[in-house]
XYZ file of C-alpha atoms in Angstrom:
673
model
C -6.396 10.517 0.354
C -9.164 11.571 3.271
C -9.873 14.274 0.908
C -11.493 11.818 -1.190
C -14.526 12.091 1.240
C -14.761 15.669 0.552
C -16.520 17.185 -2.025
C -15.190 18.765 -4.715
C -13.109 21.990 -3.958
C -12.898 21.117 0.174
C -15.580 21.233 1.691
C -14.291 19.556 4.877
C -15.653 17.207 7.864
C -16.543 19.903 9.788
C -18.697 21.061 8.111
C -20.422 18.373 6.878
C -22.361 17.815 10.468
C -23.250 14.253 12.323
C -22.561 11.303 10.982
C -25.030 9.899 8.673
C -27.688 6.653 9.006
C -26.424 3.674 6.905
C -28.653 3.088 3.834
C -29.758 -0.698 3.545
C -28.460 -1.797 0.215
C -28.769 -5.244 0.785
C -32.309 -5.297 1.505
C -33.621 -6.714 -1.869
C -31.825 -9.124 -4.055
C -33.492 -7.221 -7.143
C -33.265 -3.602 -8.123
C -35.598 -2.022 -5.932
C -38.633 -0.098 -8.658
C -37.820 3.829 -8.757
C -40.617 4.828 -7.351
C -40.302 3.321 -3.978
C -36.867 4.252 -4.119
C -33.847 2.977 -5.859
C -31.088 3.526 -2.600
C -33.304 2.229 0.271
C -35.103 -0.565 0.962
C -39.049 -0.323 1.563
C -38.637 -0.313 5.840
C -36.340 2.928 5.454
C -39.938 5.188 5.389
C -41.327 2.645 8.215
C -40.442 5.325 11.030
C -42.196 8.028 9.580
C -45.210 9.900 11.447
C -47.333 9.786 8.382
C -47.139 6.434 6.282
C -48.802 8.407 3.138
C -46.775 11.139 3.393
C -42.760 9.977 2.678
C -40.032 11.558 3.493
C -36.523 11.574 3.086
C -34.309 9.075 4.341
C -31.879 11.012 3.407
C -29.472 13.285 6.276
C -29.220 17.254 5.873
C -26.434 19.226 6.950
C -25.752 23.085 6.910
C -23.063 24.302 5.040
C -20.419 26.448 6.931
C -20.496 29.764 5.756
C -21.548 33.409 5.729
C -23.531 33.204 3.394
C -27.194 31.530 4.578
C -27.271 29.068 2.185
C -29.174 26.265 2.055
C -29.493 22.779 4.570
C -27.849 20.295 1.464
C -28.576 16.660 1.046
C -25.775 14.320 3.672
C -24.375 12.017 0.752
C -20.679 12.346 1.394
C -20.101 9.821 4.097
C -21.543 6.805 2.761
C -19.892 3.596 3.852
C -18.039 1.545 1.857
C -20.451 -1.785 0.796
C -23.158 0.890 -0.096
C -20.865 2.648 -3.079
C -19.712 -1.257 -3.542
C -23.666 -2.431 -4.013
C -23.711 0.672 -6.025
C -21.970 0.726 -8.916
C -21.567 -3.100 -8.319
C -25.423 -3.873 -8.651
C -26.989 -0.450 -10.388
C -24.411 1.203 -12.275
C -21.373 -0.236 -13.915
C -22.736 -3.570 -13.009
C -20.356 -6.102 -15.793
C -19.529 -3.186 -17.713
C -15.794 -2.933 -20.095
C -13.964 0.220 -19.028
C -14.996 1.325 -22.686
C -18.275 1.012 -21.846
C -18.255 3.255 -18.575
C -19.408 6.206 -19.733
C -22.816 4.285 -21.928
C -23.754 2.391 -18.964
C -23.523 5.742 -16.374
C -25.457 7.564 -18.757
C -28.218 4.739 -18.744
C -27.796 4.607 -14.740
C -28.450 8.596 -15.058
C -31.177 8.475 -16.735
C -33.438 6.401 -14.756
C -32.935 8.045 -11.430
C -32.024 11.818 -11.935
C -34.414 14.489 -11.840
C -34.256 16.089 -15.152
C -35.152 19.884 -13.525
C -36.923 21.452 -10.793
C -34.428 21.001 -8.232
C -31.394 23.260 -7.086
C -27.821 22.711 -6.125
C -24.746 24.249 -4.459
C -21.949 25.299 -7.564
C -18.960 24.273 -5.001
C -15.557 24.930 -6.554
C -12.645 25.803 -5.022
C -12.812 29.716 -5.257
C -16.572 29.892 -4.837
C -20.128 28.498 -3.898
C -23.498 29.680 -5.839
C -27.141 29.102 -5.202
C -28.209 27.519 -8.540
C -31.156 26.162 -10.055
C -31.750 23.224 -12.087
C -33.195 23.469 -15.766
C -31.798 20.369 -17.546
C -29.810 17.942 -18.049
C -27.102 16.414 -20.814
C -27.042 13.213 -19.029
C -24.946 11.634 -22.151
C -22.269 14.346 -21.200
C -22.718 14.396 -17.759
C -23.781 18.172 -17.327
C -26.287 20.117 -15.963
C -27.616 23.594 -17.521
C -28.766 25.979 -14.483
C -29.644 29.902 -13.511
C -28.831 31.475 -11.181
C -31.778 30.994 -7.871
C -33.134 33.382 -6.451
C -32.126 34.746 -3.578
C -29.337 35.378 -4.847
C -25.873 33.608 -2.411
C -22.461 33.127 -3.453
C -19.290 32.902 -1.308
C -16.128 32.845 -2.854
C -12.232 33.752 -1.488
C -11.832 36.702 -3.697
C -14.029 39.936 -3.026
C -13.943 41.166 -6.786
C -16.016 37.856 -7.600
C -19.084 39.729 -7.355
C -22.948 38.888 -9.459
C -21.472 40.154 -12.784
C -18.429 37.815 -13.010
C -20.407 34.948 -12.102
C -22.785 35.740 -14.729
C -19.959 36.082 -17.137
C -18.554 32.723 -16.234
C -22.132 30.927 -16.617
C -22.076 32.561 -20.218
C -19.058 31.150 -21.055
C -20.110 28.079 -19.967
C -23.334 28.337 -21.657
C -24.635 27.676 -18.245
C -23.535 24.064 -18.462
C -22.307 22.871 -15.875
C -20.115 18.904 -14.447
C -22.336 17.289 -12.340
C -19.686 16.960 -10.406
C -19.646 20.518 -9.127
C -23.314 20.424 -8.235
C -24.013 19.430 -4.397
C -27.873 19.484 -4.129
C -30.257 21.605 -1.856
C -31.993 19.139 0.894
C -35.665 18.753 0.328
C -37.566 16.643 2.760
C -40.363 15.179 0.781
C -38.099 12.654 -0.106
C -38.509 13.179 -4.019
C -34.514 14.315 -4.616
C -33.279 11.653 -2.635
C -31.940 9.257 -5.944
C -31.129 12.042 -7.950
C -28.540 13.739 -4.603
C -27.253 10.093 -3.928
C -26.832 9.724 -7.767
C -24.694 12.791 -8.161
C -22.539 11.493 -5.458
C -21.577 8.308 -6.846
C -21.164 9.797 -10.371
C -18.798 12.191 -7.902
C -16.911 10.351 -6.280
C -15.973 7.214 -9.019
C -14.714 10.209 -11.059
C -12.680 11.628 -8.247
C -11.193 8.901 -6.726
C -11.725 5.676 -8.816
C -11.821 6.941 -12.943
C -8.150 7.057 -14.607
C -7.561 8.863 -17.937
C -6.078 6.240 -19.075
C -8.477 3.389 -18.192
C -10.086 3.436 -21.130
C -7.449 3.165 -23.219
C -7.496 -0.812 -21.201
C -7.914 -4.186 -22.412
C -11.994 -4.793 -22.953
C -11.623 -8.624 -21.843
C -11.886 -7.743 -18.361
C -15.099 -6.714 -16.251
C -13.956 -3.108 -15.260
C -15.443 -3.549 -11.493
C -13.338 -6.632 -10.725
C -10.315 -5.602 -12.314
C -10.186 -1.713 -11.787
C -13.457 -0.609 -8.971
C -13.479 -3.296 -6.264
C -9.499 -2.908 -5.437
C -9.609 1.097 -5.892
C -12.770 1.568 -3.872
C -11.149 -0.865 -1.550
C -8.068 0.858 -0.935
C -9.841 4.268 -0.852
C -11.223 3.322 2.543
C -8.719 1.337 3.429
C -6.558 4.648 3.337
C -9.241 6.225 5.646
C -9.792 3.635 8.463
C -5.915 4.264 8.455
C -5.217 0.924 7.630
C -2.970 1.347 5.061
C 1.187 2.629 6.404
C 1.515 6.071 5.479
C 4.436 5.824 3.756
C 2.702 3.445 1.642
C -0.106 6.345 0.762
C 2.456 8.799 0.209
C 3.898 6.703 -3.005
C 0.791 5.892 -4.186
C -0.280 9.434 -4.561
C 3.331 10.676 -5.657
C 2.812 7.656 -8.275
C -0.838 8.229 -9.705
C 0.483 12.137 -10.086
C 3.652 10.988 -12.007
C 1.660 8.285 -14.372
C -0.919 11.254 -14.575
C 1.387 13.537 -16.132
C 3.519 11.145 -18.675
C 0.157 9.606 -20.260
C -0.881 13.769 -20.738
C 2.152 14.078 -22.322
C 1.905 10.882 -23.582
C -1.437 11.847 -25.348
C -0.073 15.304 -26.543
C 2.616 13.495 -28.254
C 1.004 11.425 -30.067
C -1.774 14.092 -31.015
C 1.119 15.969 -32.565
C 2.345 13.301 -34.411
C -1.239 12.377 -35.754
C -1.160 15.979 -37.090
C 2.357 15.287 -39.136
C 2.145 13.672 -42.721
C 6.121 13.964 -43.097
C 9.040 10.818 -42.274
C 10.756 13.603 -40.909
C 13.762 13.319 -38.589
C 12.453 15.386 -36.008
C 9.013 13.017 -36.499
C 11.482 10.005 -36.143
C 12.410 11.478 -32.959
C 9.143 12.068 -31.350
C 8.275 8.407 -31.776
C 11.448 7.502 -29.718
C 10.169 9.651 -26.939
C 6.608 8.281 -27.448
C 7.514 4.990 -26.671
C 9.734 5.727 -23.397
C 6.494 7.738 -22.684
C 3.974 4.526 -23.024
C 7.046 2.276 -21.228
C 7.267 4.566 -18.476
C 3.631 4.653 -18.044
C 3.212 0.895 -17.976
C 5.549 0.801 -15.977
C 3.740 3.411 -13.132
C 0.920 1.534 -14.218
C 1.907 -2.050 -13.034
C 3.427 0.072 -9.452
C -0.013 1.474 -8.345
C -2.348 -2.264 -9.205
C 0.114 -3.399 -6.922
C -0.357 -1.088 -4.300
C -4.531 -1.013 -5.519
C -4.469 -5.359 -4.670
C -4.946 -5.468 -1.006
C -2.420 -8.531 -0.940
C -0.043 -7.841 -3.065
C 0.461 -3.916 -1.024
C 1.645 -6.189 2.139
C 3.784 -8.701 -0.217
C 5.592 -6.394 -2.299
C 5.876 -3.596 0.510
C 7.252 -0.006 -0.263
C 10.819 1.360 -0.831
C 10.291 3.823 2.587
C 13.213 6.131 2.906
C 14.380 6.542 6.678
C 15.266 9.854 7.098
C 17.002 9.624 10.402
C 20.136 11.709 11.153
C 23.237 9.723 12.580
C 24.650 11.795 15.375
C 28.331 10.213 15.450
C 30.701 10.416 18.031
C 29.748 12.337 21.225
C 31.823 15.335 21.045
C 33.361 15.114 23.715
C 34.622 11.530 22.747
C 33.119 10.180 26.106
C 30.496 6.483 25.956
C 27.880 6.571 27.812
C 25.660 3.697 29.258
C 22.440 4.626 29.837
C 20.416 3.093 32.568
C 16.341 2.445 32.293
C 14.300 1.960 35.319
C 11.041 3.708 35.897
C 12.107 3.422 40.001
C 15.856 2.983 40.806
C 15.793 0.925 43.697
C 19.446 0.028 45.912
C 19.064 -3.667 45.343
C 19.443 -3.284 41.446
C 21.720 -0.347 41.469
C 24.067 -2.903 43.210
C 23.530 -5.357 40.689
C 24.122 -3.448 38.006
C 26.665 -2.361 39.528
C 28.208 -5.716 39.933
C 27.292 -7.189 36.479
C 26.826 -4.500 34.144
C 28.922 -1.257 35.250
C 31.715 -2.742 36.421
C 33.118 -5.304 34.998
C 36.889 -3.182 34.339
C 37.332 -1.471 37.366
C 40.180 0.897 35.806
C 37.907 2.534 33.172
C 35.726 5.066 34.347
C 31.863 5.128 32.835
C 29.650 7.890 32.046
C 26.001 7.144 33.359
C 23.004 8.704 32.582
C 19.314 7.898 34.196
C 16.245 7.730 32.564
C 12.489 6.358 33.111
C 11.734 5.137 29.248
C 13.367 3.813 27.054
C 12.730 6.440 24.260
C 14.511 8.995 25.890
C 17.229 6.750 26.440
C 17.520 6.310 22.544
C 17.167 9.284 21.821
C 19.917 10.851 24.138
C 22.291 8.324 22.746
C 26.052 8.713 20.501
C 27.780 6.330 18.750
C 28.776 3.512 20.812
C 26.610 4.035 23.777
C 24.638 1.138 25.627
C 21.029 1.318 26.905
C 20.705 -1.285 29.859
C 16.961 -1.490 30.252
C 15.901 -3.265 33.811
C 13.465 -5.414 34.881
C 9.933 -3.964 34.198
C 6.749 -2.884 32.060
C 7.152 0.240 29.924
C 4.805 1.836 27.203
C 6.228 4.056 24.394
C 4.243 6.286 22.155
C 6.653 6.776 19.599
C 9.353 4.971 17.287
C 12.622 3.658 18.362
C 14.872 5.613 15.379
C 18.303 3.999 16.002
C 20.829 5.459 13.434
C 24.158 5.469 15.615
C 25.552 2.446 16.365
C 24.413 1.611 19.859
C 23.550 -1.863 22.436
C 20.522 -1.617 23.830
C 19.708 -4.671 26.256
C 17.674 -6.212 28.718
C 18.641 -6.696 32.265
C 17.394 -10.083 33.041
C 15.158 -12.224 30.251
C 12.459 -11.069 27.745
C 9.747 -11.945 29.954
C 10.893 -9.759 32.905
C 11.737 -6.490 30.091
C 8.722 -5.930 28.056
C 8.592 -2.760 25.823
C 5.097 -2.195 24.417
C 3.930 0.212 21.389
C 0.783 2.449 22.165
C -0.773 4.143 19.497
C -1.169 4.170 16.360
C 1.711 5.423 14.199
C 4.830 4.197 12.004
C 7.161 1.374 12.465
C 8.257 0.112 16.443
C 12.025 -0.080 16.108
C 13.522 1.813 12.689
C 17.289 0.388 12.363
C 19.975 2.628 10.168
C 23.041 2.124 12.096
C 25.969 0.512 10.886
C 26.211 -1.619 13.641
C 23.419 -2.281 16.140
C 22.612 -5.046 18.955
C 19.512 -5.573 20.228
C 19.234 -8.225 23.002
C 16.867 -9.755 26.100
C 14.027 -7.330 25.629
C 10.418 -8.254 24.927
C 8.967 -5.995 22.331
C 4.698 -6.022 22.381
C 3.286 -3.688 19.464
C -0.475 -3.062 19.375
C -2.733 -1.659 16.622
C -0.165 -0.735 14.682
C -0.264 -0.132 10.932
C 3.298 -0.845 9.785
C 5.767 -3.879 10.843
C 7.568 -3.930 14.399
C 10.798 -3.858 12.784
C 13.031 -2.563 9.885
C 16.528 -2.804 9.482
C 17.229 0.105 5.976
C 20.927 -0.369 6.243
C 23.327 -1.101 8.141
C 23.405 -4.188 10.046
C 21.543 -5.131 13.132
C 21.658 -8.360 15.303
C 19.070 -9.460 17.535
C 19.780 -11.942 20.360
C 17.675 -13.527 22.484
C 14.380 -11.483 21.719
C 10.931 -11.894 21.565
C 8.789 -9.882 19.293
C 5.190 -9.958 19.656
C 3.556 -8.813 15.932
C 0.656 -6.958 15.455
C 1.053 -6.003 11.325
C 4.333 -7.557 9.674
C 7.579 -8.328 11.939
C 10.654 -7.649 10.083
C 11.051 -6.071 7.499
C 15.443 -6.467 5.896
C 15.093 -3.852 3.623
C 17.744 -4.201 0.088
C 21.796 -3.505 1.223
C 20.715 -4.189 4.760
C 21.914 -6.979 6.505
C 20.395 -8.452 9.510
C 21.434 -11.951 12.126
C 18.475 -12.586 14.290
C 19.889 -15.424 17.219
C 17.790 -17.326 19.686
C 14.692 -15.243 19.320
C 10.719 -15.902 19.159
C 8.942 -13.875 16.875
C 4.824 -14.539 16.435
C 1.299 -12.725 15.855
C 2.209 -11.382 12.820
C -0.514 -10.757 10.388
C 1.888 -10.087 7.358
C 4.796 -12.371 6.781
C 6.983 -12.920 10.480
C 10.193 -11.852 8.245
C 10.530 -10.108 4.844
C 13.654 -9.891 2.760
C 14.419 -7.759 0.125
C 16.720 -8.197 -2.876
C 19.942 -7.200 -2.106
C 20.322 -7.715 1.484
C 21.783 -10.215 4.067
C 19.874 -12.398 6.359
C 21.078 -14.423 8.754
C 18.421 -16.813 10.881
C 19.898 -19.360 13.402
C 18.125 -20.936 16.646
C 15.239 -18.903 16.154
C 11.634 -19.619 16.208
C 8.817 -18.253 13.932
C 5.407 -19.225 14.256
C 1.634 -18.180 14.172
C 2.436 -15.078 11.343
C 0.251 -15.248 7.718
C 3.413 -16.447 6.367
C 6.890 -17.615 8.174
C 9.428 -15.349 5.633
C 9.158 -14.223 2.343
C 12.147 -14.050 0.330
C 11.036 -10.682 -2.611
C 12.661 -11.303 -5.840
C 11.075 -8.701 -8.036
C 10.524 -5.820 -9.648
C 13.986 -4.127 -10.159
C 16.339 -7.051 -12.192
C 19.405 -5.295 -11.041
C 18.970 -6.160 -7.225
C 20.818 -8.939 -6.278
C 19.129 -11.977 -4.853
C 19.674 -11.711 -0.805
C 21.971 -14.060 0.472
C 20.486 -15.946 3.440
C 21.404 -18.034 6.083
C 18.954 -20.161 8.206
C 20.521 -23.176 10.410
C 18.156 -24.915 12.989
C 15.329 -22.233 13.382
C 11.913 -24.076 14.094
C 8.817 -22.605 11.557
C 5.873 -23.763 12.767
C 1.799 -22.726 12.917
C 1.856 -20.484 10.444
C -1.262 -18.924 8.405
C 0.758 -20.118 4.880
C 3.760 -20.872 3.586
C 6.760 -21.288 6.547
C 8.944 -19.908 3.078
C 7.544 -18.118 0.543
C 9.420 -16.989 -2.365
C 8.101 -13.732 -4.560
C 9.597 -13.745 -8.380
C 7.298 -12.209 -11.090
C 6.696 -14.054 -14.072
C 9.159 -12.938 -16.646
C 11.305 -15.578 -15.465
C 9.289 -18.138 -16.689
C 8.634 -16.293 -20.369
C 12.431 -16.665 -20.403
C 12.876 -20.006 -20.645
C 10.897 -20.296 -22.674
C 11.910 -17.934 -25.022
C 15.160 -19.312 -24.563
C 15.669 -23.003 -24.658
C 19.297 -23.290 -25.614
C 20.370 -21.212 -23.428
C 24.309 -21.741 -22.116
C 25.126 -25.275 -20.828
C 25.452 -23.547 -16.919
C 21.903 -22.379 -17.504
C 20.941 -25.244 -18.350
C 22.505 -27.321 -15.333
C 20.693 -25.017 -12.882
C 17.772 -24.933 -14.585
C 14.753 -26.175 -11.771
C 10.624 -27.146 -12.456
C 8.789 -24.098 -10.832
C 5.136 -25.052 -11.951
C 3.232 -27.673 -9.759
C 3.283 -29.653 -12.833
C 6.623 -31.979 -11.903
C 5.819 -35.009 -13.834
C 5.443 -33.174 -17.130
C 9.153 -31.905 -16.935
C 13.000 -32.570 -16.190
C 14.292 -32.507 -12.825
C 17.551 -31.567 -12.094
C 19.208 -33.917 -9.071
C 19.587 -31.149 -5.882
C 23.663 -33.004 -5.265
C 24.208 -32.183 -8.886
C 22.397 -28.397 -8.546
C 24.694 -27.761 -5.129
C 27.535 -29.099 -7.175
C 27.219 -27.014 -10.047
C 26.898 -23.528 -8.012
C 29.838 -24.860 -5.430
C 32.227 -22.324 -7.224
C 29.573 -19.415 -6.050
C 28.051 -20.556 -3.075
C 29.185 -22.048 0.329
C 26.408 -24.953 0.459
C 25.944 -26.626 4.064
C 22.876 -28.094 2.251
C 23.417 -32.045 1.795
C 21.239 -34.648 0.873
C 20.922 -35.754 4.012
C 19.140 -32.905 4.828
C 16.493 -33.566 2.692
C 16.111 -36.618 4.560
C 15.933 -34.875 7.896
C 14.257 -31.994 6.840
C 12.190 -31.674 3.596
C 11.330 -27.761 3.538
C 15.239 -27.202 3.853
C 16.253 -28.612 0.256
C 13.620 -27.085 -1.598
C 14.331 -23.780 -0.501
C 17.913 -24.003 -1.187
C 16.902 -25.191 -5.176
C 14.407 -22.480 -5.471
C 16.774 -19.983 -4.517
C 19.563 -21.536 -6.915
C 17.009 -21.669 -9.822
C 15.871 -17.361 -8.658
C 19.628 -16.927 -9.345
C 20.555 -18.704 -12.775
C 16.830 -17.197 -13.640
C 17.821 -13.698 -12.955
C 21.723 -14.384 -14.646
C 19.754 -15.316 -17.962
C 17.621 -11.768 -17.613
C 20.753 -9.941 -17.765
C 22.732 -11.424 -20.074
C 19.210 -11.283 -22.701
C 18.980 -7.566 -21.504
C 22.656 -6.602 -22.174
C 22.834 -8.184 -25.438
C 19.470 -6.446 -26.214
C 21.624 -3.573 -25.280
C 24.172 -4.418 -28.130
C 27.032 -6.277 -25.289
C 26.984 -9.442 -27.120
C 30.157 -10.889 -24.760
C 28.660 -10.267 -21.489
C 31.126 -12.303 -18.775
C 30.375 -14.509 -16.013
C 31.965 -11.969 -13.683
C 29.315 -9.060 -14.524
C 26.115 -11.629 -14.181
C 27.574 -13.352 -10.680
C 25.136 -13.449 -8.092
C 27.901 -13.584 -5.003
C 24.776 -15.349 -3.795
C 25.904 -18.205 0.302
C 23.443 -19.943 0.944
C 23.301 -21.914 4.301
C 19.937 -23.614 4.854
C 20.490 -26.610 7.328
C 18.852 -28.266 10.215
C 15.448 -26.193 9.876
C 11.853 -27.869 10.918
C 9.171 -27.168 9.344
C 5.752 -28.078 11.609
C 2.555 -27.578 10.966
C 2.423 -24.838 8.326
C -1.082 -24.173 6.695
C -0.142 -24.645 3.437
C 3.261 -26.465 3.161
C 6.738 -25.902 4.382
C 7.730 -23.527 1.452
C 5.964 -21.860 -1.922
C 6.111 -19.799 -4.429
C 4.215 -16.388 -5.162
C 4.260 -15.137 -9.302
C 3.672 -11.901 -10.533
């Protein structure tokens, strides 16, 4: 996405020269008169030596080129708030999606010089110096002619003056404004022209989508689309979005553009067909499928573009770590990590860890840092980290079943991750055990621990987070015992659909949210199996536990009021208007579910801890609602007899003895989307 800063045709930042000075958009409450400069305040010329002779307030740069091109205005490095104010106050205001071109045209008519300026026509193949003779504001094009002297640089040596003339004739000398970079003029007369073209170029390269015009028009286009996309663009530039999520976004965007192009072609062919033929009917079915696919892709793009939802939903990162398996010799190795091995420490290790079975020979390998020890592991190995503070600059990628344990208390065995990058600990092994270590994360983009698949046990550990905390992906299993997690700017623990998570005797505190349970998008995923026993969840900014689920469940309840009796018995009021609807007694709810679920929570726990019963209540409701949705969709497909086995969620929930204290929004909340 860093390419968004560049001009069309890969005009790299190395060619841009020094960083530009900030243009003061916030200087005046009302738009400045055009003669004073729409994009600068009145003081922007105060540093000029001659107040009677205005000069340009924009920086310039020399294009890195073999041809002797003149200096150009440096406009591609504008800050977020400068572009934000430009689109909000001057260009788009409160326009609808269908009015974007009209508002842009009106803006250009006010600020763009219609002729008399030079520019570099910049494409992926060549750069040519031209003079602008006219501007078609509505078409966003400028009429040009070749400048004198003729200056051109191209990648292909065969692209001669004659070829350039032929191309201009083919285009009738009209070029898109986005392909023009204004030549610098120290008088200041063309500052607004350069900035206006930059805003139009940036908008159509990074903000506008080809399907935007067909969106519903009752919403403000700036609020709905421009602001979130602009924020995402700058978040990516400033490394605030995980690299995997950026890749996913670009991939989804390309898929959506390709599907939309196919949809437009198909719709055009159908509009030109008058006969009601079998082929036309097939095309209509294909069109409906494409439309549905496009809507799903658009929804996923919006989730990533929204600064809140992109972290609520995350992304399905696929780890490419390959397990080594058992060592060819069949021998298991114990790896000892210590910055300096002293005789006393070695004797203690031999007594406490290495010689517990006198008859068994153990191969020992020594390492100075934990990362090299983990990279040397095979299936069944053990890594013992001696007391000390270790700094690592890579990811702990654990693909085999190993044990990683600290020799001492967690505060004595500290591993710190330095430098921006991916996850601190990445687990894909079948059975991984981590104990008695403190993990400290600094300046991170992604979470501290991700379990992609397999089973990971965390015992007697401390996790000092930077972004999100622990993420338990679909099909993964996670056990956290007597551990402490704090400092996450997102959720302390994120639990994905189809996963298993057991939290016992642990603390989760001082995070944005304590625990985030995800039940969304792909309804074929089972609800997560969650066990929470004797945890203390406190001092989190939001909720202690929050459940994310789609609004489609609410719609399902409204459209199917006469559902099966077992579903009626399990319905739960999820809105805030509890007094206006029937409530199901929790004891009755638990009794109805005991055939499928082992529940340790009882009504007496409600008296002990308020949040435990509410969590059980909501998870059971989500499971039942998901079953309703699945049955409804099977019926739509013609499967009229949907058996209980087919819809069974097989959920086991044990929520007991947890304490929720001093969480900003309460012990439990819901997030509907």
